[in-house]
Tab-separated table of N, CA and C in Angstrom:
chain	number	residue	atom	x	y	z
A	1	MET	N	-50.621	-35.542	-106.908
A	1	MET	CA	-49.298	-34.951	-106.987
A	1	MET	C	-48.965	-34.789	-108.464
A	2	ASN	N	-48.657	-33.587	-108.877
A	2	ASN	CA	-48.386	-33.303	-110.284
A	2	ASN	C	-46.878	-33.259	-110.517
A	3	ILE	N	-46.315	-34.378	-110.944
A	3	ILE	CA	-44.876	-34.486	-111.195
A	3	ILE	C	-44.680	-34.964	-112.620
A	4	THR	N	-43.745	-34.329	-113.312
A	4	THR	CA	-43.445	-34.686	-114.694
A	4	THR	C	-42.009	-35.184	-114.774
A	5	ILE	N	-41.815	-36.301	-115.432
A	5	ILE	CA	-40.487	-36.885	-115.600
A	5	ILE	C	-40.020	-36.646	-117.030
A	6	SER	N	-38.766	-36.192	-117.155
A	6	SER	CA	-38.165	-36.004	-118.474
A	6	SER	C	-37.000	-36.978	-118.621
A	7	LEU	N	-37.009	-37.722	-119.691
A	7	LEU	CA	-35.910	-38.654	-119.950
A	7	LEU	C	-34.812	-38.002	-120.776
A	8	LYS	N	-35.018	-36.745	-121.175
A	8	LYS	CA	-34.089	-36.073	-122.083
A	8	LYS	C	-33.132	-35.101	-121.409
A	9	ASP	N	-33.426	-34.650	-120.193
A	9	ASP	CA	-32.608	-33.574	-119.630
A	9	ASP	C	-31.370	-34.031	-118.871
A	10	GLY	N	-31.160	-35.338	-118.733
A	10	GLY	CA	-29.941	-35.835	-118.109
A	10	GLY	C	-29.967	-35.849	-116.588
A	11	VAL	N	-31.013	-35.321	-115.972
A	11	VAL	CA	-31.125	-35.332	-114.517
A	11	VAL	C	-31.710	-36.684	-114.107
A	12	PRO	N	-31.080	-37.361	-113.134
A	12	PRO	CA	-31.615	-38.650	-112.708
A	12	PRO	C	-33.091	-38.535	-112.297
A	13	ILE	N	-33.853	-39.569	-112.576
A	13	ILE	CA	-35.296	-39.533	-112.318
A	13	ILE	C	-35.591	-39.297	-110.839
A	14	TYR	N	-34.851	-39.961	-109.941
A	14	TYR	CA	-35.113	-39.760	-108.515
A	14	TYR	C	-34.908	-38.302	-108.122
A	15	ARG	N	-33.913	-37.656	-108.742
A	15	ARG	CA	-33.643	-36.253	-108.426
A	15	ARG	C	-34.740	-35.351	-108.982
A	16	GLN	N	-35.272	-35.682	-110.168
A	16	GLN	CA	-36.396	-34.916	-110.719
A	16	GLN	C	-37.596	-34.994	-109.776
A	17	ILE	N	-37.862	-36.194	-109.271
A	17	ILE	CA	-38.978	-36.376	-108.335
A	17	ILE	C	-38.735	-35.556	-107.076
A	18	ALA	N	-37.541	-35.680	-106.507
A	18	ALA	CA	-37.215	-34.953	-105.280
A	18	ALA	C	-37.309	-33.446	-105.490
A	19	ASN	N	-36.757	-32.945	-106.591
A	19	ASN	CA	-36.788	-31.503	-106.850
A	19	ASN	C	-38.211	-30.981	-107.000
A	20	GLN	N	-39.048	-31.742	-107.678
A	20	GLN	CA	-40.423	-31.284	-107.878
A	20	GLN	C	-41.230	-31.334	-106.580
A	21	ILE	N	-40.970	-32.325	-105.739
A	21	ILE	CA	-41.642	-32.354	-104.435
A	21	ILE	C	-41.144	-31.197	-103.577
A	22	ARG	N	-39.842	-30.902	-103.632
A	22	ARG	CA	-39.311	-29.738	-102.906
A	22	ARG	C	-40.069	-28.477	-103.301
A	23	TYR	N	-40.261	-28.310	-104.604
A	23	TYR	CA	-40.960	-27.129	-105.099
A	23	TYR	C	-42.408	-27.107	-104.608
A	24	LEU	N	-43.092	-28.245	-104.657
A	24	LEU	CA	-44.484	-28.309	-104.193
A	24	LEU	C	-44.589	-27.941	-102.715
A	25	VAL	N	-43.620	-28.375	-101.927
A	25	VAL	CA	-43.609	-28.049	-100.500
A	25	VAL	C	-43.288	-26.572	-100.299
A	26	ALA	N	-42.231	-26.096	-100.956
A	26	ALA	CA	-41.808	-24.705	-100.777
A	26	ALA	C	-42.863	-23.722	-101.258
A	27	SER	N	-43.618	-24.103	-102.278
A	27	SER	CA	-44.634	-23.196	-102.817
A	27	SER	C	-45.942	-23.262	-102.036
A	28	GLY	N	-46.011	-24.137	-101.047
A	28	GLY	CA	-47.207	-24.221	-100.219
A	28	GLY	C	-48.295	-25.116	-100.772
A	29	LEU	N	-48.014	-25.827	-101.863
A	29	LEU	CA	-49.018	-26.745	-102.399
A	29	LEU	C	-49.187	-27.972	-101.510
A	30	PHE	N	-48.166	-28.262	-100.711
A	30	PHE	CA	-48.277	-29.261	-99.657
A	30	PHE	C	-48.021	-28.552	-98.341
A	31	LEU	N	-48.866	-28.792	-97.376
A	31	LEU	CA	-48.780	-28.128	-96.080
A	31	LEU	C	-48.029	-28.995	-95.080
A	32	PRO	N	-47.473	-28.372	-94.019
A	32	PRO	CA	-46.799	-29.153	-92.984
A	32	PRO	C	-47.723	-30.241	-92.432
A	33	ASP	N	-47.165	-31.399	-92.215
A	33	ASP	CA	-47.856	-32.581	-91.681
A	33	ASP	C	-48.859	-33.200	-92.651
A	34	GLU	N	-48.886	-32.734	-93.894
A	34	GLU	CA	-49.763	-33.339	-94.898
A	34	GLU	C	-49.112	-34.614	-95.430
A	35	GLU	N	-49.910	-35.652	-95.566
A	35	GLU	CA	-49.391	-36.914	-96.084
A	35	GLU	C	-49.185	-36.807	-97.592
A	36	ILE	N	-48.063	-37.359	-98.059
A	36	ILE	CA	-47.816	-37.405	-99.501
A	36	ILE	C	-48.021	-38.839	-99.983
A	37	ALA	N	-48.051	-39.002	-101.282
A	37	ALA	CA	-48.360	-40.303	-101.880
A	37	ALA	C	-47.410	-41.389	-101.373
A	38	PRO	N	-47.948	-42.561	-101.083
A	38	PRO	CA	-47.088	-43.693	-100.723
A	38	PRO	C	-46.150	-44.043	-101.883
A	39	VAL	N	-45.049	-44.676	-101.554
A	39	VAL	CA	-44.027	-45.019	-102.547
A	39	VAL	C	-44.621	-45.766	-103.733
A	40	ARG	N	-45.354	-46.814	-103.463
A	40	ARG	CA	-45.888	-47.628	-104.569
A	40	ARG	C	-46.884	-46.853	-105.420
A	41	THR	N	-47.707	-46.045	-104.783
A	41	THR	CA	-48.692	-45.247	-105.528
A	41	THR	C	-47.998	-44.280	-106.470
A	42	LEU	N	-46.995	-43.553	-105.949
A	42	LEU	CA	-46.281	-42.590	-106.784
A	42	LEU	C	-45.509	-43.300	-107.891
A	43	ALA	N	-44.914	-44.437	-107.572
A	43	ALA	CA	-44.183	-45.201	-108.593
A	43	ALA	C	-45.111	-45.605	-109.735
A	44	LEU	N	-46.313	-46.052	-109.409
A	44	LEU	CA	-47.285	-46.418	-110.444
A	44	LEU	C	-47.721	-45.200	-111.250
A	45	MET	N	-47.966	-44.076	-110.559
A	45	MET	CA	-48.395	-42.852	-111.249
A	45	MET	C	-47.348	-42.377	-112.251
A	46	LEU	N	-46.073	-42.516	-111.875
A	46	LEU	CA	-44.981	-42.001	-112.706
A	46	LEU	C	-44.380	-43.063	-113.623
A	47	ASN	N	-44.839	-44.298	-113.469
A	47	ASN	CA	-44.309	-45.408	-114.259
A	47	ASN	C	-42.799	-45.582	-114.042
A	48	VAL	N	-42.409	-45.570	-112.765
A	48	VAL	CA	-41.012	-45.795	-112.382
A	48	VAL	C	-40.997	-46.908	-111.337
A	49	THR	N	-39.815	-47.396	-111.007
A	49	THR	CA	-39.723	-48.443	-109.993
A	49	THR	C	-39.917	-47.837	-108.602
A	50	PRO	N	-40.443	-48.628	-107.662
A	50	PRO	CA	-40.557	-48.136	-106.290
A	50	PRO	C	-39.206	-47.701	-105.711
A	51	ASN	N	-38.114	-48.380	-106.096
A	51	ASN	CA	-36.789	-47.997	-105.594
A	51	ASN	C	-36.416	-46.570	-105.990
A	52	THR	N	-36.863	-46.127	-107.159
A	52	THR	CA	-36.594	-44.754	-107.604
A	52	THR	C	-37.284	-43.762	-106.676
A	53	VAL	N	-38.524	-44.042	-106.326
A	53	VAL	CA	-39.268	-43.161	-105.421
A	53	VAL	C	-38.663	-43.212	-104.022
A	54	VAL	N	-38.261	-44.404	-103.574
A	54	VAL	CA	-37.616	-44.533	-102.263
A	54	VAL	C	-36.366	-43.662	-102.208
A	55	LYS	N	-35.570	-43.680	-103.262
A	55	LYS	CA	-34.344	-42.875	-103.303
A	55	LYS	C	-34.680	-41.380	-103.225
A	56	ALA	N	-35.725	-40.958	-103.935
A	56	ALA	CA	-36.155	-39.554	-103.884
A	56	ALA	C	-36.629	-39.195	-102.476
A	57	TYR	N	-37.451	-40.046	-101.889
A	57	TYR	CA	-37.970	-39.786	-100.545
A	57	TYR	C	-36.842	-39.771	-99.517
A	58	ASP	N	-35.853	-40.665	-99.663
A	58	ASP	CA	-34.709	-40.671	-98.744
A	58	ASP	C	-33.940	-39.356	-98.820
A	59	GLU	N	-33.751	-38.853	-100.044
A	59	GLU	CA	-33.058	-37.572	-100.217
A	59	GLU	C	-33.854	-36.444	-99.554
A	60	LEU	N	-35.161	-36.454	-99.747
A	60	LEU	CA	-36.017	-35.422	-99.150
A	60	LEU	C	-36.038	-35.520	-97.628
A	61	GLU	N	-36.017	-36.733	-97.118
A	61	GLU	CA	-35.994	-36.910	-95.667
A	61	GLU	C	-34.670	-36.408	-95.087
A	62	SER	N	-33.567	-36.696	-95.760
A	62	SER	CA	-32.254	-36.219	-95.305
A	62	SER	C	-32.183	-34.697	-95.297
A	63	ALA	N	-32.889	-34.060	-96.243
A	63	ALA	CA	-32.899	-32.599	-96.334
A	63	ALA	C	-33.901	-31.974	-95.365
A	64	GLY	N	-34.692	-32.798	-94.688
A	64	GLY	CA	-35.661	-32.265	-93.737
A	64	GLY	C	-36.957	-31.793	-94.371
A	65	VAL	N	-37.176	-32.153	-95.620
A	65	VAL	CA	-38.382	-31.715	-96.326
A	65	VAL	C	-39.576	-32.589	-95.945
A	66	ILE	N	-39.333	-33.878	-95.755
A	66	ILE	CA	-40.394	-34.818	-95.378
A	66	ILE	C	-39.919	-35.660	-94.203
A	67	PHE	N	-40.850	-36.351	-93.578
A	67	PHE	CA	-40.494	-37.326	-92.542
A	67	PHE	C	-41.417	-38.526	-92.678
A	68	LYS	N	-40.928	-39.666	-92.202
A	68	LYS	CA	-41.691	-40.910	-92.310
A	68	LYS	C	-42.166	-41.336	-90.929
A	69	ARG	N	-43.397	-41.817	-90.892
A	69	ARG	CA	-43.933	-42.445	-89.689
A	69	ARG	C	-44.076	-43.923	-90.013
A	70	ARG	N	-43.316	-44.730	-89.313
A	70	ARG	CA	-43.296	-46.164	-89.618
A	70	ARG	C	-44.717	-46.727	-89.619
A	71	GLY	N	-45.081	-47.314	-90.751
A	71	GLY	CA	-46.389	-47.924	-90.893
A	71	GLY	C	-47.537	-46.948	-91.079
A	72	ALA	N	-47.238	-45.643	-91.070
A	72	ALA	CA	-48.317	-44.650	-91.147
A	72	ALA	C	-48.178	-43.705	-92.332
A	73	GLY	N	-47.081	-43.764	-93.062
A	73	GLY	CA	-46.951	-42.924	-94.243
A	73	GLY	C	-45.803	-41.937	-94.187
A	74	THR	N	-45.775	-41.087	-95.192
A	74	THR	CA	-44.738	-40.068	-95.351
A	74	THR	C	-45.421	-38.710	-95.358
A	75	TYR	N	-44.841	-37.765	-94.617
A	75	TYR	CA	-45.486	-36.478	-94.395
A	75	TYR	C	-44.531	-35.323	-94.652
A	76	VAL	N	-45.109	-34.172	-94.951
A	76	VAL	CA	-44.341	-32.947	-95.154
A	76	VAL	C	-43.906	-32.433	-93.788
A	77	SER	N	-42.640	-32.044	-93.676
A	77	SER	CA	-42.134	-31.481	-92.430
A	77	SER	C	-42.755	-30.114	-92.186
A	78	GLY	N	-42.768	-29.701	-90.924
A	78	GLY	CA	-43.286	-28.385	-90.578
A	78	GLY	C	-42.408	-27.282	-91.130
A	79	LYS	N	-43.010	-26.159	-91.476
A	79	LYS	CA	-42.262	-25.037	-92.047
A	79	LYS	C	-41.238	-24.480	-91.069
A	80	GLN	N	-41.431	-24.706	-89.788
A	80	GLN	CA	-40.514	-24.146	-88.806
A	80	GLN	C	-39.214	-24.940	-88.688
A	81	SER	N	-39.153	-26.088	-89.315
A	81	SER	CA	-37.938	-26.889	-89.280
A	81	SER	C	-36.793	-26.118	-89.930
A	82	PRO	N	-35.641	-25.987	-89.239
A	82	PRO	CA	-34.513	-25.273	-89.847
A	82	PRO	C	-34.084	-25.886	-91.176
A	83	LEU	N	-34.136	-27.213	-91.279
A	83	LEU	CA	-33.756	-27.848	-92.536
A	83	LEU	C	-34.754	-27.520	-93.636
A	84	ALA	N	-36.041	-27.527	-93.314
A	84	ALA	CA	-37.057	-27.192	-94.317
A	84	ALA	C	-36.909	-25.737	-94.747
A	85	ASN	N	-36.654	-24.847	-93.797
A	85	ASN	CA	-36.450	-23.433	-94.145
A	85	ASN	C	-35.227	-23.265	-95.034
A	86	ARG	N	-34.170	-23.983	-94.718
A	86	ARG	CA	-32.963	-23.919	-95.528
A	86	ARG	C	-33.255	-24.387	-96.953
A	87	GLU	N	-34.053	-25.432	-97.066
A	87	GLU	CA	-34.410	-25.969	-98.379
A	87	GLU	C	-35.248	-24.960	-99.160
A	88	ARG	N	-36.207	-24.329	-98.504
A	88	ARG	CA	-37.026	-23.311	-99.166
A	88	ARG	C	-36.139	-22.162	-99.646
A	89	ASN	N	-35.210	-21.734	-98.801
A	89	ASN	CA	-34.299	-20.650	-99.185
A	89	ASN	C	-33.423	-21.051	-100.367
A	90	ARG	N	-32.985	-22.309	-100.388
A	90	ARG	CA	-32.158	-22.782	-101.495
A	90	ARG	C	-32.930	-22.730	-102.811
A	91	ILE	N	-34.171	-23.193	-102.797
A	91	ILE	CA	-34.984	-23.211	-104.016
A	91	ILE	C	-35.199	-21.795	-104.533
A	92	ILE	N	-35.610	-20.898	-103.652
A	92	ILE	CA	-35.854	-19.514	-104.074
A	92	ILE	C	-34.542	-18.857	-104.497
A	93	GLY	N	-33.458	-19.149	-103.792
A	93	GLY	CA	-32.156	-18.590	-104.152
A	93	GLY	C	-31.732	-18.971	-105.558
A	94	GLU	N	-31.966	-20.230	-105.936
A	94	GLU	CA	-31.628	-20.671	-107.294
A	94	GLU	C	-32.443	-19.911	-108.337
A	95	ARG	N	-33.713	-19.689	-108.042
A	95	ARG	CA	-34.570	-18.956	-108.990
A	95	ARG	C	-34.154	-17.490	-109.084
A	96	ILE	N	-33.773	-16.911	-107.956
A	96	ILE	CA	-33.307	-15.523	-107.967
A	96	ILE	C	-32.018	-15.410	-108.765
A	97	ASP	N	-31.105	-16.355	-108.571
A	97	ASP	CA	-29.849	-16.339	-109.328
A	97	ASP	C	-30.112	-16.378	-110.830
A	98	ALA	N	-31.032	-17.250	-111.251
A	98	ALA	CA	-31.360	-17.353	-112.680
A	98	ALA	C	-32.001	-16.061	-113.182
A	99	LEU	N	-32.897	-15.490	-112.382
A	99	LEU	CA	-33.547	-14.232	-112.761
A	99	LEU	C	-32.523	-13.104	-112.878
A	100	LEU	N	-31.614	-13.024	-111.927
A	100	LEU	CA	-30.587	-11.981	-111.973
A	100	LEU	C	-29.694	-12.134	-113.195
A	101	ALA	N	-29.275	-13.352	-113.472
A	101	ALA	CA	-28.415	-13.582	-114.636
A	101	ALA	C	-29.120	-13.153	-115.918
A	102	GLU	N	-30.382	-13.520	-116.050
A	102	GLU	CA	-31.130	-13.153	-117.257
A	102	GLU	C	-31.381	-11.651	-117.324
A	103	SER	N	-31.683	-11.039	-116.188
A	103	SER	CA	-31.948	-9.595	-116.199
A	103	SER	C	-30.688	-8.808	-116.556
A	104	TYR	N	-29.538	-9.270	-116.112
A	104	TYR	CA	-28.292	-8.590	-116.479
A	104	TYR	C	-28.016	-8.733	-117.969
A	105	GLN	N	-28.324	-9.909	-118.527
A	105	GLN	CA	-28.150	-10.102	-119.971
A	105	GLN	C	-29.072	-9.188	-120.764
A	106	LEU	N	-30.238	-8.878	-120.191
A	106	LEU	CA	-31.196	-7.992	-120.858
A	106	LEU	C	-30.967	-6.529	-120.491
A	107	ASP	N	-29.876	-6.271	-119.772
A	107	ASP	CA	-29.462	-4.916	-119.409
A	107	ASP	C	-30.453	-4.209	-118.479
A	108	PHE	N	-31.045	-4.961	-117.549
A	108	PHE	CA	-31.905	-4.365	-116.532
A	108	PHE	C	-31.032	-3.862	-115.396
A	109	SER	N	-31.354	-2.694	-114.876
A	109	SER	CA	-30.665	-2.213	-113.680
A	109	SER	C	-31.330	-2.847	-112.464
A	110	SER	N	-30.665	-2.774	-111.326
A	110	SER	CA	-31.250	-3.301	-110.092
A	110	SER	C	-32.549	-2.576	-109.769
A	111	ALA	N	-32.573	-1.266	-110.000
A	111	ALA	CA	-33.779	-0.474	-109.728
A	111	ALA	C	-34.935	-0.909	-110.633
A	112	GLN	N	-34.645	-1.145	-111.908
A	112	GLN	CA	-35.697	-1.595	-112.830
A	112	GLN	C	-36.229	-2.967	-112.412
A	113	LEU	N	-35.325	-3.837	-112.027
A	113	LEU	CA	-35.718	-5.178	-111.617
A	113	LEU	C	-36.577	-5.128	-110.354
A	114	LEU	N	-36.186	-4.308	-109.398
A	114	LEU	CA	-36.954	-4.175	-108.164
A	114	LEU	C	-38.347	-3.610	-108.445
A	115	THR	N	-38.429	-2.606	-109.308
A	115	THR	CA	-39.727	-2.024	-109.678
A	115	THR	C	-40.619	-3.069	-110.331
A	116	LEU	N	-40.058	-3.820	-111.265
A	116	LEU	CA	-40.829	-4.856	-111.947
A	116	LEU	C	-41.282	-5.937	-110.960
A	117	PHE	N	-40.407	-6.307	-110.053
A	117	PHE	CA	-40.753	-7.298	-109.035
A	117	PHE	C	-41.933	-6.809	-108.200
A	118	GLN	N	-41.879	-5.563	-107.750
A	118	GLN	CA	-42.950	-5.018	-106.917
A	118	GLN	C	-44.267	-4.931	-107.687
A	119	GLU	N	-44.196	-4.575	-108.960
A	119	GLU	CA	-45.408	-4.523	-109.788
A	119	GLU	C	-46.022	-5.911	-109.928
A	120	ARG	N	-45.187	-6.907	-110.216
A	120	ARG	CA	-45.686	-8.276	-110.393
A	120	ARG	C	-46.231	-8.837	-109.077
A	121	GLN	N	-45.587	-8.481	-107.981
A	121	GLN	CA	-46.056	-8.929	-106.674
A	121	GLN	C	-47.442	-8.353	-106.381
A	122	ALA	N	-47.651	-7.082	-106.707
A	122	ALA	CA	-48.952	-6.448	-106.494
A	122	ALA	C	-50.037	-7.121	-107.337
A	123	VAL	N	-49.706	-7.439	-108.590
A	123	VAL	CA	-50.667	-8.122	-109.465
A	123	VAL	C	-51.020	-9.488	-108.884
A	124	LEU	N	-50.016	-10.221	-108.452
A	124	LEU	CA	-50.247	-11.550	-107.891
A	124	LEU	C	-51.096	-11.470	-106.626
A	125	GLN	N	-50.820	-10.499	-105.782
A	125	GLN	CA	-51.600	-10.355	-104.554
A	125	GLN	C	-53.060	-10.049	-104.866
A	126	ARG	N	-53.304	-9.227	-105.869
A	126	ARG	CA	-54.688	-8.923	-106.251
A	126	ARG	C	-55.392	-10.176	-106.759
A	127	LYS	N	-54.669	-10.994	-107.502
A	127	LYS	CA	-55.264	-12.216	-108.055
A	127	LYS	C	-55.583	-13.231	-106.964
A	128	THR	N	-54.737	-13.311	-105.945
A	128	THR	CA	-54.902	-14.355	-104.936
A	128	THR	C	-55.712	-13.913	-103.729
A	129	THR	N	-55.930	-12.626	-103.547
A	129	THR	CA	-56.694	-12.157	-102.400
A	129	THR	C	-58.124	-12.660	-102.500
A	130	GLY	N	-58.516	-13.377	-101.498
A	130	GLY	CA	-59.883	-13.873	-101.451
A	130	GLY	C	-60.150	-15.087	-102.314
A	131	SER	N	-59.165	-15.548	-103.050
A	131	SER	CA	-59.404	-16.726	-103.888
A	131	SER	C	-59.149	-17.983	-103.079
A	132	HIS	N	-59.823	-19.040	-103.441
A	132	HIS	CA	-59.648	-20.339	-102.786
A	132	HIS	C	-58.677	-21.158	-103.619
A	133	ARG	N	-57.582	-21.554	-103.005
A	133	ARG	CA	-56.592	-22.358	-103.722
A	133	ARG	C	-56.845	-23.822	-103.421
A	134	HIS	N	-57.040	-24.593	-104.472
A	134	HIS	CA	-57.281	-26.027	-104.318
A	134	HIS	C	-55.989	-26.788	-104.561
A	135	ARG	N	-55.711	-27.727	-103.671
A	135	ARG	CA	-54.527	-28.558	-103.806
A	135	ARG	C	-54.954	-29.979	-104.105
A	136	PRO	N	-54.228	-30.647	-104.996
A	136	PRO	CA	-54.564	-32.040	-105.255
A	136	PRO	C	-54.246	-32.895	-104.039
A	137	GLY	N	-55.061	-33.892	-103.798
A	137	GLY	CA	-54.831	-34.802	-102.682
A	137	GLY	C	-53.742	-35.796	-103.008
A	138	LYS	N	-53.470	-36.678	-102.051
A	138	LYS	CA	-52.384	-37.633	-102.257
A	138	LYS	C	-52.692	-38.633	-103.353
A	139	SER	N	-53.960	-38.714	-103.753
A	139	SER	CA	-54.312	-39.618	-104.849
A	139	SER	C	-53.860	-39.067	-106.187
A	140	GLY	N	-53.548	-37.759	-106.205
A	140	GLY	CA	-53.130	-37.133	-107.452
A	140	GLY	C	-54.299	-36.580	-108.229
A	141	LYS	N	-55.510	-36.809	-107.731
A	141	LYS	CA	-56.699	-36.308	-108.409
A	141	LYS	C	-57.239	-35.120	-107.639
A	142	ASN	N	-57.963	-34.276	-108.300
A	142	ASN	CA	-58.594	-33.152	-107.621
A	142	ASN	C	-59.771	-33.668	-106.810
A	143	ASP	N	-59.682	-33.528	-105.496
A	143	ASP	CA	-60.708	-34.023	-104.589
A	143	ASP	C	-61.688	-32.903	-104.285
A	144	GLU	N	-62.597	-32.645	-105.174
A	144	GLU	CA	-63.538	-31.552	-104.957
A	144	GLU	C	-64.833	-32.072	-104.410
């Protein structure tokens, strides 16, 4: 799991962890029903207390992003979950809002922005077509 903690941005550490896991799930780097790192493992990897990770996981569970199986681990919720879909929409919505604000400051019209979006989407599709995407395992290492 590739998570970076910043002590300078003023965002609580548990929230940084939760936000980055949300992004990993929404971007498809973690698949539905995939196990994520145990609390103690992630706490050691990030050099934070287990309580910090528990707080992040509790927030993610409340949002429907993950679920816990008692004694069996913590897993990514299925994409069909209404709460998970809502969370994915929220993440993308925030990014769209930031993109729109910046594009307006740069004097882009809606038509220019849409054209640029479609061009970038085509480039991305060409890059990813037929490519194998590797995801890090719950150990945080590339399991090749």
